[in-house]
Short mmCIF file of C-alpha atoms in Angstrom, two decimals:
data_model
loop_
_atom_site.label_atom_id
_atom_site.label_comp_id
_atom_site.label_asym_id
_atom_site.label_seq_id
_atom_site.Cartn_x
_atom_site.Cartn_y
_atom_site.Cartn_z
CA MET A 1 -68.18 -104.47 222.42
CA GLY A 2 -67.57 -106.74 225.82
CA PRO A 3 -63.95 -107.83 227.03
CA PHE A 4 -64.84 -111.47 225.98
CA ALA A 5 -65.80 -110.18 222.22
CA VAL A 6 -62.28 -108.02 222.54
CA ALA A 7 -60.12 -111.25 223.62
CA MET A 8 -61.71 -113.40 220.93
CA ILE A 9 -60.85 -110.86 218.00
CA VAL A 10 -57.55 -111.21 219.92
CA LEU A 11 -57.51 -114.75 220.01
CA ALA A 12 -58.47 -114.89 216.58
CA VAL A 13 -55.91 -112.34 214.88
CA ILE A 14 -53.20 -114.57 217.01
CA ILE A 15 -54.67 -117.84 215.58
CA ILE A 16 -54.50 -116.19 211.88
CA PHE A 17 -50.68 -115.15 212.16
CA MET A 18 -50.00 -118.33 213.43
CA GLY A 19 -51.34 -120.01 210.38
CA ALA A 20 -49.04 -117.62 207.97
CA LYS A 21 -45.81 -118.56 207.52
CA VAL A 22 -42.97 -116.67 205.03
CA VAL A 23 -40.01 -118.82 204.15
CA PRO A 24 -37.25 -116.91 203.29
CA GLN A 25 -35.10 -117.87 200.57
CA GLY A 26 -32.18 -120.65 200.88
CA PHE A 27 -34.26 -122.38 203.56
CA GLU A 28 -37.24 -125.24 203.92
CA TYR A 29 -39.45 -125.95 206.97
CA THR A 30 -40.70 -129.24 207.62
CA VAL A 31 -44.36 -129.05 209.08
CA GLN A 32 -45.42 -131.37 211.48
CA ARG A 33 -48.88 -132.53 212.27
CA MET A 34 -49.83 -134.30 215.45
CA GLY A 35 -45.75 -135.17 215.79
CA ARG A 36 -45.84 -136.14 212.43
CA TYR A 37 -44.13 -134.89 208.97
CA THR A 38 -46.62 -133.71 206.49
CA MET A 39 -45.19 -131.50 204.26
CA THR A 40 -42.10 -129.09 203.33
CA LEU A 41 -42.83 -125.28 203.15
CA ARG A 42 -40.45 -124.00 200.35
CA PRO A 43 -39.36 -120.33 200.03
CA GLY A 44 -42.28 -118.07 200.06
CA PHE A 45 -45.77 -117.17 201.76
CA HIS A 46 -47.96 -120.41 203.13
CA ILE A 47 -51.10 -120.92 205.29
CA ILE A 48 -50.83 -123.78 207.82
CA ILE A 49 -53.50 -124.97 210.25
CA PRO A 50 -52.82 -123.07 213.29
CA VAL A 51 -52.06 -124.86 216.39
CA ILE A 52 -52.69 -128.52 214.68
CA ASP A 53 -49.81 -127.72 212.32
CA VAL A 54 -46.56 -126.67 213.92
CA ILE A 55 -42.83 -126.26 212.10
CA GLY A 56 -40.81 -128.81 212.64
CA ALA A 57 -37.33 -127.87 211.56
CA LYS A 58 -35.98 -125.11 209.54
CA ILE A 59 -33.52 -126.39 207.21
CA ASN A 60 -30.73 -124.69 204.94
CA MET A 61 -30.45 -125.68 201.87
CA GLN A 62 -27.53 -123.81 200.67
CA GLU A 63 -24.15 -125.51 199.99
CA GLN A 64 -22.35 -125.19 203.58
CA VAL A 65 -18.93 -125.91 204.59
CA LEU A 66 -17.52 -127.88 207.54
CA ALA A 67 -14.27 -127.56 209.28
CA ILE A 68 -12.56 -131.20 209.80
CA PRO A 69 -10.55 -130.97 213.10
CA SER A 70 -6.84 -132.33 212.82
CA GLN A 71 -6.16 -135.85 213.54
CA GLU A 72 -3.16 -138.30 213.65
CA ALA A 73 -3.87 -141.26 210.89
CA ILE A 74 -1.65 -143.96 210.80
CA THR A 75 -0.23 -145.12 207.01
CA ARG A 76 0.25 -148.69 206.04
CA ASP A 77 3.84 -148.35 206.49
CA ASN A 78 3.32 -147.14 210.08
CA ALA A 79 3.88 -143.49 210.02
CA MET A 80 1.98 -141.42 211.91
CA VAL A 81 0.56 -138.47 210.20
CA ARG A 82 -1.64 -135.27 211.15
CA VAL A 83 -3.98 -134.39 208.94
CA ASP A 84 -7.23 -132.00 208.67
CA GLY A 85 -9.53 -130.91 205.86
CA VAL A 86 -12.95 -129.02 204.58
CA VAL A 87 -15.83 -130.64 203.78
CA PHE A 88 -18.70 -129.01 201.31
CA TYR A 89 -22.00 -130.41 201.53
CA GLN A 90 -25.34 -129.27 200.39
CA VAL A 91 -29.11 -130.55 201.38
CA LEU A 92 -31.01 -132.26 198.79
CA ASP A 93 -34.22 -132.96 201.14
CA ALA A 94 -35.19 -131.19 203.89
CA ALA A 95 -37.28 -133.77 205.64
CA LYS A 96 -34.65 -136.32 204.92
CA ALA A 97 -31.96 -134.21 206.68
CA ALA A 98 -34.39 -133.30 209.66
CA TYR A 99 -35.77 -136.92 210.47
CA GLU A 100 -33.24 -139.77 208.90
CA VAL A 101 -30.18 -138.14 211.25
CA ARG A 102 -29.80 -136.51 215.01
CA GLN A 103 -27.27 -133.87 214.78
CA LEU A 104 -26.58 -133.64 210.87
CA GLU A 105 -23.23 -131.74 210.80
CA HIS A 106 -21.93 -133.97 213.78
CA ALA A 107 -22.82 -136.90 211.77
CA ILE A 108 -20.78 -135.92 208.95
CA LEU A 109 -17.89 -134.65 210.74
CA GLN A 110 -17.44 -137.97 212.46
CA LEU A 111 -18.00 -140.08 209.44
CA THR A 112 -15.37 -138.16 207.23
CA MET A 113 -13.10 -138.42 210.07
CA THR A 114 -13.20 -141.96 210.18
CA ASN A 115 -13.02 -142.50 206.74
CA ILE A 116 -9.94 -140.00 206.51
CA ARG A 117 -8.38 -142.52 208.87
CA THR A 118 -9.03 -145.43 206.54
CA VAL A 119 -7.88 -144.11 203.39
CA MET A 120 -4.54 -143.22 204.91
CA GLY A 121 -4.35 -146.61 206.42
CA GLY A 122 -4.57 -148.26 203.27
CA MET A 123 -1.52 -146.35 201.69
CA ASP A 124 2.05 -145.71 202.11
CA LEU A 125 3.81 -142.32 203.31
CA ASP A 126 5.49 -141.94 199.99
CA GLU A 127 1.79 -142.30 198.35
CA LEU A 128 0.18 -140.46 200.60
CA LEU A 129 2.14 -137.31 200.26
CA SER A 130 2.09 -137.58 196.47
CA GLN A 131 -1.41 -138.66 196.04
CA ARG A 132 -3.61 -135.90 197.78
CA ASP A 133 -5.80 -135.83 194.83
CA ARG A 134 -6.73 -139.21 194.47
CA ILE A 135 -7.12 -138.72 198.50
CA ASN A 136 -9.58 -136.24 198.31
CA ALA A 137 -11.43 -137.89 195.37
CA LYS A 138 -11.71 -141.30 197.35
CA LEU A 139 -13.11 -140.16 200.73
CA LEU A 140 -15.46 -137.86 198.28
CA ASN A 141 -16.87 -140.98 196.88
CA VAL A 142 -16.98 -142.96 200.14
CA VAL A 143 -18.65 -139.98 202.58
CA ASP A 144 -21.39 -139.01 199.62
CA ASP A 145 -22.33 -142.81 199.38
CA ALA A 146 -22.88 -142.78 203.19
CA THR A 147 -24.75 -140.04 203.76
CA ALA A 148 -27.28 -140.22 201.02
CA PRO A 149 -29.63 -141.60 203.04
CA TRP A 150 -29.68 -138.62 205.16
CA GLY A 151 -30.83 -136.47 201.87
CA ILE A 152 -27.57 -134.17 201.49
CA LYS A 153 -24.92 -134.65 198.97
CA VAL A 154 -21.26 -133.93 199.82
CA THR A 155 -20.03 -132.08 197.00
CA ARG A 156 -16.22 -131.73 197.90
CA ILE A 157 -13.71 -132.69 200.33
CA GLU A 158 -10.41 -131.26 200.84
CA ILE A 159 -7.17 -132.51 202.88
CA LYS A 160 -5.95 -128.90 203.98
CA ASP A 161 -2.42 -130.28 205.67
CA MET A 162 -0.46 -133.23 205.91
CA GLN A 163 2.21 -133.23 208.40
CA PRO A 164 4.53 -136.13 209.31
CA PRO A 165 6.70 -136.40 212.42
CA THR A 166 9.69 -133.85 212.62
CA ASP A 167 12.22 -137.04 212.45
CA LEU A 168 10.72 -138.32 209.38
CA ILE A 169 10.45 -135.08 207.80
CA ASP A 170 14.39 -134.27 208.71
CA SER A 171 14.78 -137.87 206.92
CA MET A 172 12.68 -136.90 204.06
CA ALA A 173 14.66 -133.76 203.84
CA ARG A 174 18.11 -135.60 204.04
CA GLN A 175 16.63 -137.93 201.30
CA MET A 176 15.70 -135.54 198.86
CA LYS A 177 18.71 -133.76 199.16
CA ALA A 178 21.01 -136.86 198.56
CA GLU A 179 18.79 -137.66 195.00
CA ARG A 180 19.46 -134.10 194.12
CA GLU A 181 23.31 -134.69 194.29
CA LYS A 182 22.77 -137.60 192.78
CA ARG A 183 21.38 -136.33 189.91
CA ALA A 184 23.56 -133.72 189.93
CA ASN A 185 26.81 -136.02 189.52
CA ILE A 186 24.97 -137.96 187.29
CA LEU A 187 24.16 -135.16 184.83
CA GLU A 188 28.00 -133.47 185.56
CA ALA A 189 29.34 -137.48 184.42
CA GLU A 190 26.91 -137.38 181.51
CA GLY A 191 28.27 -133.95 180.45
CA VAL A 192 31.92 -135.05 180.60
CA ARG A 193 31.22 -137.83 178.39
CA GLN A 194 29.65 -135.82 176.11
CA ALA A 195 32.65 -133.32 175.92
CA GLU A 196 34.72 -136.41 175.34
CA ILE A 197 32.52 -137.77 172.60
CA LEU A 198 32.57 -134.37 170.34
CA LYS A 199 36.43 -133.96 171.31
CA ALA A 200 37.04 -137.63 169.94
CA GLU A 201 34.81 -137.33 167.00
CA GLY A 202 36.35 -133.95 166.28
CA GLU A 203 39.92 -135.67 166.42
CA LYS A 204 38.52 -138.26 163.93
CA GLN A 205 37.49 -135.95 161.77
CA ALA A 206 40.78 -133.99 161.74
CA ALA A 207 42.72 -137.27 160.78
CA ILE A 208 39.87 -138.21 158.05
CA LEU A 209 40.30 -134.81 156.78
CA ALA A 210 44.16 -134.71 157.20
CA ALA A 211 44.63 -138.14 155.63
CA GLU A 212 42.22 -136.92 152.60
CA GLY A 213 44.17 -134.02 151.86
CA ARG A 214 47.51 -136.15 151.85
CA ARG A 215 45.79 -138.82 149.72
CA GLU A 216 45.00 -135.53 147.39
CA ALA A 217 48.59 -134.55 147.33
CA ALA A 218 49.95 -137.70 146.44
CA PHE A 219 47.58 -138.05 143.84
CA ARG A 220 48.38 -134.85 142.40
CA ASP A 221 52.26 -135.45 143.13
CA ALA A 222 51.68 -138.61 140.97
CA GLU A 223 50.22 -137.17 138.51
CA ALA A 224 52.89 -134.54 137.99
CA ARG A 225 55.44 -137.02 137.92
CA GLU A 226 53.75 -138.87 135.20
CA ARG A 227 53.34 -135.29 133.32
CA SER A 228 57.16 -135.15 133.56
CA ALA A 229 58.03 -138.40 132.73
CA GLU A 230 55.82 -138.24 129.50
CA ALA A 231 57.41 -134.87 128.48
CA GLU A 232 60.61 -136.29 129.35
CA ALA A 233 59.70 -139.24 127.33
CA ARG A 234 58.84 -137.19 124.51
CA ALA A 235 61.84 -135.19 124.13
CA THR A 236 64.09 -137.95 124.29
CA ASP A 237 62.44 -139.47 121.66
CA MET A 238 62.42 -136.25 119.59
CA VAL A 239 66.23 -135.44 120.13
CA SER A 240 67.00 -138.97 119.49
CA THR A 241 65.37 -138.83 116.18
CA ALA A 242 67.16 -135.53 115.56
CA ILE A 243 70.42 -137.43 116.42
CA SER A 244 69.26 -140.12 114.15
CA ALA A 245 68.90 -137.51 111.81
CA GLY A 246 72.40 -136.47 111.99
CA ASN A 247 72.06 -133.26 114.30
CA PRO A 248 75.10 -133.63 116.81
CA LEU A 249 74.14 -130.53 118.96
CA ALA A 250 70.90 -132.71 120.31
CA ILE A 251 73.56 -135.24 122.55
CA ASN A 252 74.67 -131.44 123.73
CA TYR A 253 71.24 -130.77 125.25
CA PHE A 254 71.43 -133.51 127.68
CA ILE A 255 74.78 -133.19 128.49
CA ALA A 256 74.26 -130.03 129.46
CA GLN A 257 70.77 -130.53 131.43
CA LYS A 258 72.82 -132.80 133.78
CA TYR A 259 75.38 -130.08 134.90
CA VAL A 260 73.01 -127.64 135.50
CA THR A 261 71.31 -129.90 137.75
CA ALA A 262 74.50 -130.50 139.55
CA LEU A 263 75.32 -127.30 139.95
CA GLU A 264 71.71 -126.64 141.74
CA SER A 265 72.35 -129.56 143.69
CA PHE A 266 75.72 -127.65 145.08
CA ALA A 267 74.24 -124.79 145.20
CA ARG A 268 71.98 -126.07 147.48
CA SER A 269 74.07 -128.35 149.54
CA PRO A 270 75.30 -127.10 153.12
CA SER A 271 79.16 -127.27 151.70
CA GLN A 272 78.20 -124.63 148.57
CA LYS A 273 81.12 -122.93 149.31
CA LEU A 274 83.50 -125.96 149.38
CA VAL A 275 83.76 -128.35 146.02
CA PHE A 276 86.93 -131.32 145.21
CA MET A 277 85.20 -132.51 141.92
CA PRO A 278 87.04 -130.67 139.29
CA LEU A 279 84.99 -128.50 137.24
CA GLU A 280 85.31 -127.87 133.91
CA ALA A 281 83.72 -124.92 133.34
CA SER A 282 84.73 -125.11 130.02
CA SER A 283 82.87 -127.62 128.97
CA VAL A 284 79.72 -126.39 130.91
CA ILE A 285 80.15 -123.39 128.82
CA GLY A 286 80.66 -124.85 126.02
CA SER A 287 78.04 -127.46 126.18
CA ILE A 288 75.49 -124.27 127.11
CA GLY A 289 76.52 -122.59 123.89
CA GLY A 290 75.87 -126.46 122.77
CA ILE A 291 72.28 -125.81 123.81
CA GLN A 292 72.29 -122.62 122.27
CA GLU A 293 73.04 -123.81 118.87
CA LEU A 294 71.22 -126.13 119.66
CA TRP A 295 67.54 -124.35 120.13
CA LYS A 296 69.09 -122.23 117.02
CA GLY A 297 68.69 -126.12 114.88
CA LEU A 298 65.19 -126.83 116.21
CA GLY A 299 64.24 -123.09 115.70
CA ASP A 300 65.79 -123.89 112.16
CA ALA A 301 63.96 -127.12 112.13
CA GLY A 302 60.66 -126.05 114.18
CA ALA A 303 60.16 -123.85 110.84
CA SER A 304 60.70 -127.11 108.55
CA GLY A 305 58.03 -128.66 111.31
CA SER A 306 60.39 -130.74 113.63
CA GLY A 307 61.26 -129.03 116.84
CA ILE A 308 62.67 -130.44 120.10
CA PRO A 309 60.44 -129.48 123.20
CA SER A 310 62.04 -128.80 126.38
CA ALA A 311 62.73 -131.29 129.61
CA GLY A 312 59.98 -131.45 132.11
CA ARG A 313 57.63 -129.50 130.57
CA PRO A 314 54.80 -131.21 128.59
CA ARG A 315 53.80 -130.60 125.46
CA SER A 316 50.15 -128.98 125.30
#
C-alpha cells in the first residue's frame, strides 16, 4: 500500500469522525450548512455531512441562574435605594437563543437591571420595602415578555437585598420606635380604662345588691310588724270579749304588759341605776298576780273553748 492510499484512508477516517456527533444530555447543538442554520441536534448520537455541515452553537438547556449586581434605584418619593437580585431562566429554543440575540446572558442581565429601576421608580419607599413579592412578580412579567423572542423562559426573579440610605434607616428606626411607644401608651390607657369600667361595674352591682337586701329586709320587717299587729288586735279583741263576759282579770293583762315593757326600757337605758319616778312594786306584783289568775281563767276558758292568746305571738 502506497503512501497515497494511506493518506486517503486517514483522510476518510478523519472525515467520518467529523461527521459523527454526540450531544450530551442537557445540551442542544445547532447545525449550520454553508453558514446558514439548518437544524438542531438534541441529546444523543448524530451523523452530519462532514465539512459541509458544522456545529454552530452549543446551548445549555438546563435552568440557569444569573446574579444581578448591586445597583442604585430612585423611588417615586426621591429616596435612593441600593438593590441586587438573581434571575432564573431556561432556554426553550436553542436556535433562537443562538441566533436571535448576541451574548444572551449579558442581554438578560441588562434588561433585568433596567426594568428594576423602572419598576422601583414607580413606587414609594414604604411601598417598596413592604411589597417585595409584588416587585418580583412585576419584574418577572416584564422581563419574561421581553425575552420571549430569544427562545428563553424567565422562571423567577428575586430581589435579594434592598438597602435604603443610612440616614433614612435611622429615621425609619426612630419612626418605628415612636410608633411602638404610641401603641404601648394606647394599650396602657385602654387597660386603665377597662379597669375603671370593671371597678365601676363592680361598685354598681354591689350597690344594687345592697339596695335589694335593704328592700327585702324592710319588706320582711313590715310583714313581721303586720303579723304582730294582727296578733295584737286578735288578742285585744279576745280580751275585750272576756271583759265584756264579766272577767275583770283580763284588764290586768294589759296593765302588767305595760309595766313589764316600761321596766325593760329602764333596764336598757344608760341611766338604768337611776330611777326618779315612783315605782309601786306591789302594784306590778299584783298585776303579775292578776296575769297569773288571768292565765288560770284562760286555762279554764280554754277547756270550755274561749282562750286568750299572748300578745305579739300570732295564732297559727
